[in-house]
Short mmCIF file of C-alpha atoms in Angstrom, two decimals:
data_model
loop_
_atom_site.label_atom_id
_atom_site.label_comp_id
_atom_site.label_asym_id
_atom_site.label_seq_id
_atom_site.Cartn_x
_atom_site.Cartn_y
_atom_site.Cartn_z
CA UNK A 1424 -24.15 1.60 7.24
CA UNK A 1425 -21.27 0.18 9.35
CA UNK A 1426 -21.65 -3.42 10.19
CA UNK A 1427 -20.43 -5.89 12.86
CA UNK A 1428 -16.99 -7.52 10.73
CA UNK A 1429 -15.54 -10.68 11.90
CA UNK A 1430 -11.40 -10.75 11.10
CA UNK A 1431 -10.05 -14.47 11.17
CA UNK A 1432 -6.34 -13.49 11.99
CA UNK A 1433 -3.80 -15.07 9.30
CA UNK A 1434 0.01 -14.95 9.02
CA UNK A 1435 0.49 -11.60 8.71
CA UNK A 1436 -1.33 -10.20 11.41
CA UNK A 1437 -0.58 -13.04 13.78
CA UNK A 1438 1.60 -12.03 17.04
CA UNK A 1439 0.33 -8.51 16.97
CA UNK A 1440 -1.14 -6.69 19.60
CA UNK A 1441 -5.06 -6.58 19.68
CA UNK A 1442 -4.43 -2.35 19.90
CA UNK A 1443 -1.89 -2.39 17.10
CA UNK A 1444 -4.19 -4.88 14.73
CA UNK A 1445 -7.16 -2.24 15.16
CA UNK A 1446 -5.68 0.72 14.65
CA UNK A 1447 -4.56 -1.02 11.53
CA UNK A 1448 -7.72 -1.92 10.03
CA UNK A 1449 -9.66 0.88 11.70
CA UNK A 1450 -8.00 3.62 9.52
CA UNK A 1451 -9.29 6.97 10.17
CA UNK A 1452 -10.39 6.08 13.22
CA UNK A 1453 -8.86 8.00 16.37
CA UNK A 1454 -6.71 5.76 19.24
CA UNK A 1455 -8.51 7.13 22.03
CA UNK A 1456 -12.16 5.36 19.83
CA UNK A 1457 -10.12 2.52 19.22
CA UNK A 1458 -9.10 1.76 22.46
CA UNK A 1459 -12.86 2.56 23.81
CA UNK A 1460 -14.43 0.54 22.31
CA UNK A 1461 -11.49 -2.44 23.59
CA UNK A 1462 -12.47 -1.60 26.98
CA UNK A 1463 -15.75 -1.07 26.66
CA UNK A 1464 -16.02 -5.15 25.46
CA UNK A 1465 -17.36 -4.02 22.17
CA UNK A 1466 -13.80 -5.91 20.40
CA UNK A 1467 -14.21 -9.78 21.01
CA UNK A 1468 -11.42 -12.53 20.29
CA UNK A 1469 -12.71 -15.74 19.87
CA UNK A 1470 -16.07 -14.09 21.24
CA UNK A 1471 -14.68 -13.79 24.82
CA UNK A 1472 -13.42 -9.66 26.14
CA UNK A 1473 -9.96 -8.80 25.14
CA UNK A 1474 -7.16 -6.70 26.55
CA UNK A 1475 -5.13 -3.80 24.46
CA UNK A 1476 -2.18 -6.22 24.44
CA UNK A 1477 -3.66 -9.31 23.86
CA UNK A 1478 -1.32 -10.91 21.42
CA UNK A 1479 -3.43 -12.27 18.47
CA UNK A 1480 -2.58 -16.13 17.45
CA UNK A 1481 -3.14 -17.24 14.04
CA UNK A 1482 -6.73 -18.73 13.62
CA UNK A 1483 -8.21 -16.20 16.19
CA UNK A 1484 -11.16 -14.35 15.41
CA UNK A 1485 -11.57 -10.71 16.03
CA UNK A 1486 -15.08 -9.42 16.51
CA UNK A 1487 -15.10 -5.70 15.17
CA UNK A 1488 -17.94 -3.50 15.91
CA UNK A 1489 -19.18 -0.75 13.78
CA UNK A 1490 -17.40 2.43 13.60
CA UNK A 1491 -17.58 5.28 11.28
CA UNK A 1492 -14.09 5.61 9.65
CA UNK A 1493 -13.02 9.69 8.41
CA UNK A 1494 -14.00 10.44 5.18
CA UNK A 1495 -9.96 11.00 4.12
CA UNK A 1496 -9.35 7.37 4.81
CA UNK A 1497 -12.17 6.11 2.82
CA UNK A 1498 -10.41 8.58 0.10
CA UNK A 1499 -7.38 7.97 0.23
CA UNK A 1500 -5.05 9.90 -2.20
CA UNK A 1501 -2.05 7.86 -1.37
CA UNK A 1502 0.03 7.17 -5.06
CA UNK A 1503 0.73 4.12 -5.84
CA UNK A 1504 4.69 3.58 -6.28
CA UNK A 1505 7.51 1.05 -6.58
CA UNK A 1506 11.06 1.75 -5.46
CA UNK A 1507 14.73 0.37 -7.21
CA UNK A 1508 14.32 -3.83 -5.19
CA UNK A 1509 18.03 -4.64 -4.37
CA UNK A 1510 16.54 -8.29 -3.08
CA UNK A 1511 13.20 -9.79 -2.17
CA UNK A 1512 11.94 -12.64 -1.70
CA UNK A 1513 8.94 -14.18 0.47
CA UNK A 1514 10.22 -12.98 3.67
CA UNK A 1515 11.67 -9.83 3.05
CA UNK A 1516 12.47 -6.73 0.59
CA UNK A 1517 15.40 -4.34 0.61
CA UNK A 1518 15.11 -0.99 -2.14
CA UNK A 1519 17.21 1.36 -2.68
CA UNK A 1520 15.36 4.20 -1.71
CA UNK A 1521 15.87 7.68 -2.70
CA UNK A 1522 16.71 11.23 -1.22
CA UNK A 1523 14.02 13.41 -0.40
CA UNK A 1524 11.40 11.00 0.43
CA UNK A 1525 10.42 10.15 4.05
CA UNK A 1526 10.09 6.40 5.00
CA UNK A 1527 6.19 6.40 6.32
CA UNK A 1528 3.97 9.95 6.75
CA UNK A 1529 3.44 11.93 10.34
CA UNK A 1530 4.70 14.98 10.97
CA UNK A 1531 3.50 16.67 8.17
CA UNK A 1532 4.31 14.58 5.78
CA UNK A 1533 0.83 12.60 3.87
CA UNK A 1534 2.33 9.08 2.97
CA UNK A 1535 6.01 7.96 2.30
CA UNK A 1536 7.68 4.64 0.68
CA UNK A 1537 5.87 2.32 3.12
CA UNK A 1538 2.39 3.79 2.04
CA UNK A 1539 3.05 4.13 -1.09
CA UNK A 1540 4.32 0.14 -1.32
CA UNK A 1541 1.32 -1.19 0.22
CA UNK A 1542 -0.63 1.63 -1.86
CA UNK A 1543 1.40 -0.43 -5.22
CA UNK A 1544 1.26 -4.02 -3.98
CA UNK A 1545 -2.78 -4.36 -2.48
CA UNK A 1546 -2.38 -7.77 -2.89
CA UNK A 1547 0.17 -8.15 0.29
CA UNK A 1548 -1.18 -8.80 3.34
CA UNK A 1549 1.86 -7.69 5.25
CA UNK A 1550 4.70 -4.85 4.05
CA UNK A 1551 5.99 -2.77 7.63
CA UNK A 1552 9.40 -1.26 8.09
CA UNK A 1553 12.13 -2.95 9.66
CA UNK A 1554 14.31 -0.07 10.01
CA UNK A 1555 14.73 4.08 9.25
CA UNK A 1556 16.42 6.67 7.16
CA UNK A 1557 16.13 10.17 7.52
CA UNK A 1558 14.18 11.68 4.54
CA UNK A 1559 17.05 12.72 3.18
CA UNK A 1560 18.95 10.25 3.25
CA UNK A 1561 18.95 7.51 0.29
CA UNK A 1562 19.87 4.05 0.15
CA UNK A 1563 19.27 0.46 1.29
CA UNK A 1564 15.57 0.35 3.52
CA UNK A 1565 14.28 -3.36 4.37
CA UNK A 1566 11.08 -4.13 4.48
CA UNK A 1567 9.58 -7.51 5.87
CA UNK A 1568 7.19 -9.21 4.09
CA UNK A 1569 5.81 -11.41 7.37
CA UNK A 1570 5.93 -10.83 10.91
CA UNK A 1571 8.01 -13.39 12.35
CA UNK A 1572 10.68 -11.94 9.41
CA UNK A 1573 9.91 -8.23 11.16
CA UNK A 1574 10.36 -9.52 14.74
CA UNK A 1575 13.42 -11.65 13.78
CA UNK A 1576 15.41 -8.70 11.90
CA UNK A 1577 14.43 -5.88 14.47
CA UNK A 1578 15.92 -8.35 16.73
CA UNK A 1579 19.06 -8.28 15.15
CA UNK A 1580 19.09 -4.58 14.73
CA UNK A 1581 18.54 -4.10 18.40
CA UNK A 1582 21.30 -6.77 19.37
CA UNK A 1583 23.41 -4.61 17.34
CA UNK A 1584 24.04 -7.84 14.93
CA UNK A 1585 24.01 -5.92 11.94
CA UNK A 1586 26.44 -4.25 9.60
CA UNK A 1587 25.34 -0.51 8.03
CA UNK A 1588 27.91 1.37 6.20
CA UNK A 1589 26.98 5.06 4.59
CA UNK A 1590 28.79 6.71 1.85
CA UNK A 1591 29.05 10.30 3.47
CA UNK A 1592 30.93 13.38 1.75
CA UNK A 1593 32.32 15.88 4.48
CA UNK A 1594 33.39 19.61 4.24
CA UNK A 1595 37.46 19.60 4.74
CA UNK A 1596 39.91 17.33 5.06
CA UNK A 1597 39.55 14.10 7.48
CA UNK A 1598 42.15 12.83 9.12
CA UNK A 1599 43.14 9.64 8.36
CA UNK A 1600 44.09 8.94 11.66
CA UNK A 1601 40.60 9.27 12.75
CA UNK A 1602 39.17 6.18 12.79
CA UNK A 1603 36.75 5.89 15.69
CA UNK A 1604 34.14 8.80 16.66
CA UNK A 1605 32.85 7.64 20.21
CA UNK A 1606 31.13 10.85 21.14
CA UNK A 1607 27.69 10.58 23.35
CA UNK A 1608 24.31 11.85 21.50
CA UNK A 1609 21.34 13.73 23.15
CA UNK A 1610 17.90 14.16 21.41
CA UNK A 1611 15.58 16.37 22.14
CA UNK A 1612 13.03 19.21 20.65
CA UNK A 1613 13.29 22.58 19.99
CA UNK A 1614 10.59 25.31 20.80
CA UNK A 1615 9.29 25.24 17.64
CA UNK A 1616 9.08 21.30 18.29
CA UNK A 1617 11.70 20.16 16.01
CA UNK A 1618 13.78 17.41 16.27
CA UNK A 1619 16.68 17.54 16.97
CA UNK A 1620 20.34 16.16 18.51
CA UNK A 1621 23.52 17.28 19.90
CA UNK A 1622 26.59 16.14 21.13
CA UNK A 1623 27.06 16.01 24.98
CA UNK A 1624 29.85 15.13 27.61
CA UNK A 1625 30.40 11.33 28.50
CA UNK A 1626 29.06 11.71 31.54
CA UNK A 1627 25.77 14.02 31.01
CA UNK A 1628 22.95 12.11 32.41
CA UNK A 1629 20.48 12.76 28.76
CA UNK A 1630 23.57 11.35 26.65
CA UNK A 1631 23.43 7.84 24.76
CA UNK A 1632 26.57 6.14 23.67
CA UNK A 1633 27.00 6.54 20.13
CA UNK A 1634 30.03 4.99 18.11
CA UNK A 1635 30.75 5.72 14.45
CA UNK A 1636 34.07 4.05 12.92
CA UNK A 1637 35.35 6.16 9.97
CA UNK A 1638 37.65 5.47 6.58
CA UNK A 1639 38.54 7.96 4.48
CA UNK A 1640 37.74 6.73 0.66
CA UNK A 1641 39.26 9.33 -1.29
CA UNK A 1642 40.35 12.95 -0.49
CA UNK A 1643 39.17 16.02 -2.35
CA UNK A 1644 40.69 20.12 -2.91
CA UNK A 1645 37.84 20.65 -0.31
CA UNK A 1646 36.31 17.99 0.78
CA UNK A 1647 36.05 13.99 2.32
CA UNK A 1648 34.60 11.32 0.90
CA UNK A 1649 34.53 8.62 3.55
CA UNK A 1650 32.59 5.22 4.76
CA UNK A 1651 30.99 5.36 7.98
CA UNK A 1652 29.87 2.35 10.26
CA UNK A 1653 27.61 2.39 12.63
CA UNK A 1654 28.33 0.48 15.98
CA UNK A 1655 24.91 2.05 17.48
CA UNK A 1656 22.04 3.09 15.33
CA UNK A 1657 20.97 6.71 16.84
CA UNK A 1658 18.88 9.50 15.95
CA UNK A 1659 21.15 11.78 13.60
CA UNK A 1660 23.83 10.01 14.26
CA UNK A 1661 26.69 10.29 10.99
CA UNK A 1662 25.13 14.06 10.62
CA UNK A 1663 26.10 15.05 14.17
CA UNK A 1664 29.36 13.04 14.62
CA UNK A 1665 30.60 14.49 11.52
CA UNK A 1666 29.96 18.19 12.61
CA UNK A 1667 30.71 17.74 16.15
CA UNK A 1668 34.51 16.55 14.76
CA UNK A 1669 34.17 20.03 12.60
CA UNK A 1670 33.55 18.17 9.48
CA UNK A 1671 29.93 18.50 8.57
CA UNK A 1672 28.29 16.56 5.75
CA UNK A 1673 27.72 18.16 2.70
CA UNK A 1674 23.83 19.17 1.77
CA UNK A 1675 22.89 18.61 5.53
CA UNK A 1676 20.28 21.69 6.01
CA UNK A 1677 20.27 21.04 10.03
CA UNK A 1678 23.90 20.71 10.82
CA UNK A 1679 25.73 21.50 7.95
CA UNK A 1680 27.22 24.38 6.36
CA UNK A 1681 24.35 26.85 5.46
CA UNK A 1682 26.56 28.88 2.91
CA UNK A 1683 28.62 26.17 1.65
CA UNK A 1684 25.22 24.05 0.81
CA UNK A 1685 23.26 27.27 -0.55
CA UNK A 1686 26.18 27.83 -3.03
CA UNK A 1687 26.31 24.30 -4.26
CA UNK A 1688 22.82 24.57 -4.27
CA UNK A 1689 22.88 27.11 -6.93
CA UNK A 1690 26.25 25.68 -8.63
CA UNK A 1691 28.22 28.51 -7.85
CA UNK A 1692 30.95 26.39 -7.00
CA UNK A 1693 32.37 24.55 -4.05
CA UNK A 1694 35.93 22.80 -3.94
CA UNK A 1695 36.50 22.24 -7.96
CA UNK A 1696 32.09 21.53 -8.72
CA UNK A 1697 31.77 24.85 -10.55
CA UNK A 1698 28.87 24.89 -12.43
CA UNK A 1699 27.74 21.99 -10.83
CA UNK A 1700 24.04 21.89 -8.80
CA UNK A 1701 23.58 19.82 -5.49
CA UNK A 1702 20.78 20.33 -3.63
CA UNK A 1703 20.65 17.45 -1.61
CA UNK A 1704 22.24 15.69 1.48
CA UNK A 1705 25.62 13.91 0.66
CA UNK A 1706 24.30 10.34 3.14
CA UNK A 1707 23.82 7.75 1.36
CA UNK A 1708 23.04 4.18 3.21
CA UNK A 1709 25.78 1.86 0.57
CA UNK A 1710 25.61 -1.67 2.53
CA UNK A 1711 23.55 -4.01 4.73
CA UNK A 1712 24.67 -7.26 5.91
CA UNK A 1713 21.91 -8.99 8.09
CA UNK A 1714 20.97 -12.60 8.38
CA UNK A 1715 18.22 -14.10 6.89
CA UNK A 1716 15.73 -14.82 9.25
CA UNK A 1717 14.33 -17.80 7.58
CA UNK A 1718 17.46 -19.51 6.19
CA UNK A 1719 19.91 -18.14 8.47
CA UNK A 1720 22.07 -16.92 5.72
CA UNK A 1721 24.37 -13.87 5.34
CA UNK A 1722 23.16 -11.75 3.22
CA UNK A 1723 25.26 -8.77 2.15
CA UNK A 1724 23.22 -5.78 -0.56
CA UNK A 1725 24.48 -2.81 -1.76
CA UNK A 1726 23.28 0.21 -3.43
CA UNK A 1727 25.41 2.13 -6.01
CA UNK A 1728 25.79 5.74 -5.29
CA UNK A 1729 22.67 7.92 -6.75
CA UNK A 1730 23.72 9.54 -10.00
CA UNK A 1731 23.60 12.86 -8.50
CA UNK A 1732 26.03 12.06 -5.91
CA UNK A 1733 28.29 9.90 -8.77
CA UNK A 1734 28.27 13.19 -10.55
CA UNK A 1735 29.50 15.13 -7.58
CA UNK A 1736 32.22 13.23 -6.90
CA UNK A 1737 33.46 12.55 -10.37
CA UNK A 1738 33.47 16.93 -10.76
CA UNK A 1739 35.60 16.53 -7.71
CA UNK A 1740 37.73 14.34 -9.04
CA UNK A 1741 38.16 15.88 -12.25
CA UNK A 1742 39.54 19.05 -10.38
CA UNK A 1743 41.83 17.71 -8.57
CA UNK A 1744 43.73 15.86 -11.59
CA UNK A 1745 43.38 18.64 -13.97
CA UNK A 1746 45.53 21.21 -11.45
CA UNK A 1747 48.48 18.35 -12.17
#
């Protein structure tokens, strides 16, 4: 039987909103419930009605009337799972997280790293996302390990106060001279209601600013290994600057080269990598610099390249010295 609970809010949930903090504890339960049962006077803080966006205080306590939660939640088949920790400590944690799994579940997808941390670490009160990659992207996530820490860094991110660089192999040769892609980005979905982005004219009214400066690391038979930084942190961003300058990034299933990826796929060979599988996109999120947002400090991580991609580049490498 579902019983009347009575939350005293603590450090990690203080500052949230009163729909956010429900929909937390309440899992399983729908939104359109949750927020019902707000309006309806059933939720109480510090026994007097509540709005959706009250903003909980620590110390505050959170009547929480009985609700049946779905039977999935109360099973939940999340695995537990740690990832590669480049730094933590009692504010924050940055891993180095790897290709092919997504950064929280939706769309399909049942649970990713920040479901299966909490999943690992049930002794944390608070573990949420500061920032995205793509799924298949790898490389340096942060997580905050207390709100004002969460609040503080996506500050930073927002004010653009933050340096991300990617280690990104391209099809072709890219020009050295090329050191600034300022092209305008448009999201938006496609019939079948997938996500997706495209480049657009300066002036077309859906287009956001997007600014990518580029350095060309070492240059291949075939291909580009460069650093990208990221002036603005857009959907897609690297993946569709790179193809919209004709240079798309190796292993990208959405905007790359469909051939060129299904044949490295299979190792059939692709400028010099005979024999060599990839199946995988060539992004790879290499360094974070951030300031701490207890201590103020810089803090500057990085994440060594993931052995398949180490591999890859070492097979190009190889080619190119043994046609001297």
């Amino acid at each position: 039987m579902a019983t009347v609970r009575r939350v005293m809010i603590d450090e990690g949930s203080a500052g949230q909103r009163l729909d956010n903090f429900l929909i937390k504890i309440l899992k399983g339960v729908p939104k359109t419930h949750v927020y019902r049962i707000i309006r309806s006077g059933e939720v109480r803080v510090n026994k007097g009605r509540a709005a959706a966006d009250t903003r909980l205080e620590m110390g505050d306590e959170v009547r929480v009337p009985p609700v049946v939660q779905a039977e999935k939640a109360q099973h939940d088949t999340t695995p537990a799972r740690e990832f590669p920790v480049l730094y933590e400590d009692d504010c924050l944690l940055a891993i180095n997280k790897p290709a092919g799994v997504a950064v929280h579940g939706g769309s399909g997808v049942s649970f990713g790293v920040i479901e299966q941390l909490r999943r690992a670490r049930p002794q944390a009160k608070f573990l949420e996302l500061v920032h995205r990659l793509d799924k298949e992207t790898s490389g340096i996530l942060l997580i905050a390990k207390k709100r004002a820490a969460l609040i503080a860094l996506q500050d930073q991110f927002r004010a653009r106060q933050t340096g991300k660089t990617y280690a990104v192999l391209v099809e072709g040769a890219w020009p050295k001279s090329k050191k600034v892609v300022d092209v305008a980005l448009h999201k938006f979905l496609t019939p079948e209601g997938e996500r997706r982005v495209m480049a657009v004219a300066d002036d077309n009214e859906d287009g956001r600013r997007s600014i990518s400066l580029v350095q060309v690391v070492q240059a291949f038979a075939e291909h580009s290994l460069l650093d990208v930084t990221i002036k603005t942190g857009r959907t897609h961003q690297i993946r569709v600057h790179m193809a919209h300058e004709g240079h798309p990034i190796v292993g990208d299933e959405k905007y790359g080269d469909f051939a060129r990826n299904k044949a490295l796929a299979k190792g059939e060979g692709c400028g010099g990598a005979q024999g060599l599988r990839f199946a995988r996109m060539f992004l790879h999120a290499r360094y974070l610099r951030f300031e701490h947002p207890a201590t103020h400090e810089a803090i500057e991580l990085t994440a060594p390249l993931p052995p398949e991609c180490a591999t890859l580049v070492a097979a190009l490498h190889h080619a190119i010295h043994a046609k001297d």
